[in-house]
Amino acid sequence: MKKNLNQQADQLLTEQKRDWKQAGDNFAALDHMLMRKIHILRLFYILQFNPERIRSTKANVDTASIQARPCFLCDKNRTSEQKSIPFGARYEILVNPFPIFKKHLTIPLLEHQPQKIKHRFVDLLELSRELDDYVVFYN
């Protein structure tokens, strides 16, 4: 029986946490995350604090620093441990090695392009339909 995209993504996540030390360690750090639910005006919010996340949030993001480092989403620049599964003809699904959620993926285009949301809405809707066990957002 063919696995749906949720099952394929879950399997990729399990394998990457097991086989890729950096991803496994960073996902394990989510166990130390503090969470609190609050209720404001009939809405519930979940606040989370992950002290391990500070390492990736301290990266230099000024223009010169970004231009000086290779794109970590491009296949040629990824670590050999990072695996992917295809999504359609233009994307691939990766496990995010710096997660903020227990099921955190990154879905880059197969070819390097500037990150712009224009012309991506249909793709995001399709992705959210296929990965309905996941939260989908554009970053």
GROMACS .gro file of C-alpha atoms in nm:
model
  139
    1MET     CA    1   0.000   0.000   0.000
    2LYS     CA    2   0.133   0.344  -0.095
    3LYS     CA    3   0.204   0.574   0.199
    4ASN     CA    4   0.040   0.915   0.203
    5LEU     CA    5   0.256   1.225   0.244
    6ASN     CA    6   0.190   1.245   0.620
    7GLN     CA    7   0.319   0.889   0.662
    8GLN     CA    8   0.622   0.955   0.442
    9ALA     CA    9   0.703   1.274   0.636
   10ASP     CA   10   0.662   1.097   0.971
   11GLN     CA   11   0.895   0.819   0.854
   12LEU     CA   12   1.152   1.074   0.732
   13LEU     CA   13   1.132   1.251   1.067
   14THR     CA   14   1.182   0.928   1.261
   15GLU     CA   15   1.477   0.822   1.046
   16GLN     CA   16   1.645   1.162   1.054
   17LYS     CA   17   1.618   1.191   1.433
   18ARG     CA   18   1.773   0.844   1.460
   19ASP     CA   19   2.045   0.877   1.193
   20TRP     CA   20   2.141   1.247   1.201
   21LYS     CA   21   2.291   1.340   1.537
   22GLN     CA   22   2.238   1.716   1.507
   23ALA     CA   23   1.869   1.675   1.424
   24GLY     CA   24   1.822   1.406   1.690
   25ASP     CA   25   1.986   1.618   1.961
   26ASN     CA   26   1.787   1.929   1.867
   27PHE     CA   27   1.456   1.743   1.858
   28ALA     CA   28   1.540   1.585   2.196
   29ALA     CA   29   1.597   1.938   2.333
   30LEU     CA   30   1.228   2.009   2.267
   31ASP     CA   31   1.158   1.790   2.571
   32HIS     CA   32   1.301   2.075   2.783
   33MET     CA   33   1.075   2.334   2.623
   34LEU     CA   34   0.839   2.517   2.859
   35MET     CA   35   0.483   2.568   2.742
   36ARG     CA   36   0.189   2.759   2.884
   37LYS     CA   37  -0.164   2.797   2.754
   38ILE     CA   38  -0.341   3.127   2.800
   39HIS     CA   39  -0.697   3.232   2.720
   40ILE     CA   40  -0.765   3.583   2.593
   41LEU     CA   41  -1.099   3.700   2.454
   42ARG     CA   42  -1.232   3.352   2.371
   43LEU     CA   43  -0.906   3.248   2.203
   44PHE     CA   44  -0.643   3.010   2.335
   45TYR     CA   45  -0.275   3.076   2.280
   46ILE     CA   46   0.017   2.849   2.350
   47LEU     CA   47   0.336   3.019   2.461
   48GLN     CA   48   0.656   2.822   2.433
   49PHE     CA   49   1.009   2.883   2.550
   50ASN     CA   50   1.286   2.663   2.417
   51PRO     CA   51   1.618   2.760   2.578
   52GLU     CA   52   1.812   2.545   2.327
   53ARG     CA   53   1.681   2.751   2.036
   54ILE     CA   54   1.907   3.043   2.127
   55ARG     CA   55   2.191   2.890   1.925
   56SER     CA   56   2.010   2.916   1.594
   57THR     CA   57   1.841   3.248   1.669
   58LYS     CA   58   2.179   3.414   1.732
   59ALA     CA   59   2.294   3.361   1.372
   60ASN     CA   60   2.406   3.676   1.193
   61VAL     CA   61   2.132   3.779   0.950
   62ASP     CA   62   2.273   4.101   0.814
   63THR     CA   63   2.301   4.121   0.435
   64ALA     CA   64   2.678   4.066   0.421
   65SER     CA   65   2.662   3.757   0.646
   66ILE     CA   66   2.376   3.602   0.450
   67GLN     CA   67   2.553   3.663   0.116
   68ALA     CA   68   2.879   3.518   0.251
   69ARG     CA   69   2.738   3.179   0.350
   70PRO     CA   70   2.606   2.914   0.115
   71CYS     CA   71   2.234   2.845   0.104
   72PHE     CA   72   2.168   2.565   0.355
   73LEU     CA   73   1.855   2.461   0.162
   74CYS     CA   74   2.036   2.385  -0.163
   75ASP     CA   75   2.119   2.017  -0.202
   76LYS     CA   76   2.489   2.076  -0.278
   77ASN     CA   77   2.536   2.260   0.055
   78ARG     CA   78   2.355   2.018   0.286
   79THR     CA   79   2.519   1.773   0.518
   80SER     CA   80   2.533   1.415   0.388
   81GLU     CA   81   2.302   1.303   0.672
   82GLN     CA   82   2.013   1.520   0.554
   83LYS     CA   83   1.766   1.321   0.344
   84SER     CA   84   1.456   1.437   0.158
   85ILE     CA   85   1.133   1.321   0.002
   86PRO     CA   86   0.977   1.482  -0.307
   87PHE     CA   87   0.672   1.704  -0.300
   88GLY     CA   88   0.531   1.755  -0.646
   89ALA     CA   89   0.769   1.835  -0.928
   90ARG     CA   90   0.921   2.151  -0.776
   91TYR     CA   91   0.977   2.090  -0.405
   92GLU     CA   92   1.136   1.854  -0.158
   93ILE     CA   93   1.062   1.792   0.208
   94LEU     CA   94   1.343   1.812   0.462
   95VAL     CA   95   1.355   1.769   0.837
   96ASN     CA   96   1.443   2.102   0.997
   97PRO     CA   97   1.751   2.039   1.217
   98PHE     CA   98   1.662   2.341   1.434
   99PRO     CA   99   1.300   2.261   1.521
  100ILE     CA  100   1.048   2.472   1.703
  101PHE     CA  101   0.781   2.199   1.681
  102LYS     CA  102   0.799   1.824   1.741
  103LYS     CA  103   0.708   1.774   1.374
  104HIS     CA  104   0.911   2.044   1.199
  105LEU     CA  105   0.985   2.021   0.829
  106THR     CA  106   1.122   2.261   0.570
  107ILE     CA  107   1.001   2.251   0.210
  108PRO     CA  108   1.239   2.428  -0.030
  109LEU     CA  109   1.220   2.451  -0.407
  110LEU     CA  110   1.445   2.211  -0.594
  111GLU     CA  111   1.631   2.501  -0.755
  112HIS     CA  112   1.769   2.802  -0.572
  113GLN     CA  113   1.547   3.108  -0.603
  114PRO     CA  114   1.489   3.420  -0.395
  115GLN     CA  115   1.232   3.353  -0.124
  116LYS     CA  116   0.907   3.520  -0.226
  117ILE     CA  117   0.554   3.416  -0.144
  118LYS     CA  118   0.405   3.554  -0.466
  119HIS     CA  119   0.290   3.264  -0.686
  120ARG     CA  120   0.321   3.017  -0.395
  121PHE     CA  121  -0.031   3.030  -0.248
  122VAL     CA  122  -0.167   2.738  -0.450
  123ASP     CA  123   0.140   2.534  -0.359
  124LEU     CA  124   0.094   2.614   0.010
  125LEU     CA  125  -0.272   2.515  -0.004
  126GLU     CA  126  -0.182   2.186  -0.173
  127LEU     CA  127   0.090   2.124   0.084
  128SER     CA  128  -0.148   2.193   0.372
  129ARG     CA  129  -0.401   1.950   0.223
  130GLU     CA  130  -0.137   1.677   0.174
  131LEU     CA  131   0.034   1.733   0.513
  132ASP     CA  132  -0.280   1.775   0.721
  133ASP     CA  133  -0.106   1.637   1.034
  134TYR     CA  134   0.133   1.933   1.023
  135VAL     CA  135   0.114   2.309   1.069
  136VAL     CA  136   0.206   2.491   0.747
  137PHE     CA  137   0.339   2.844   0.745
  138TYR     CA  138   0.551   3.052   0.511
  139ASN     CA  139   0.872   3.192   0.653
   0.00000   0.00000   0.00000
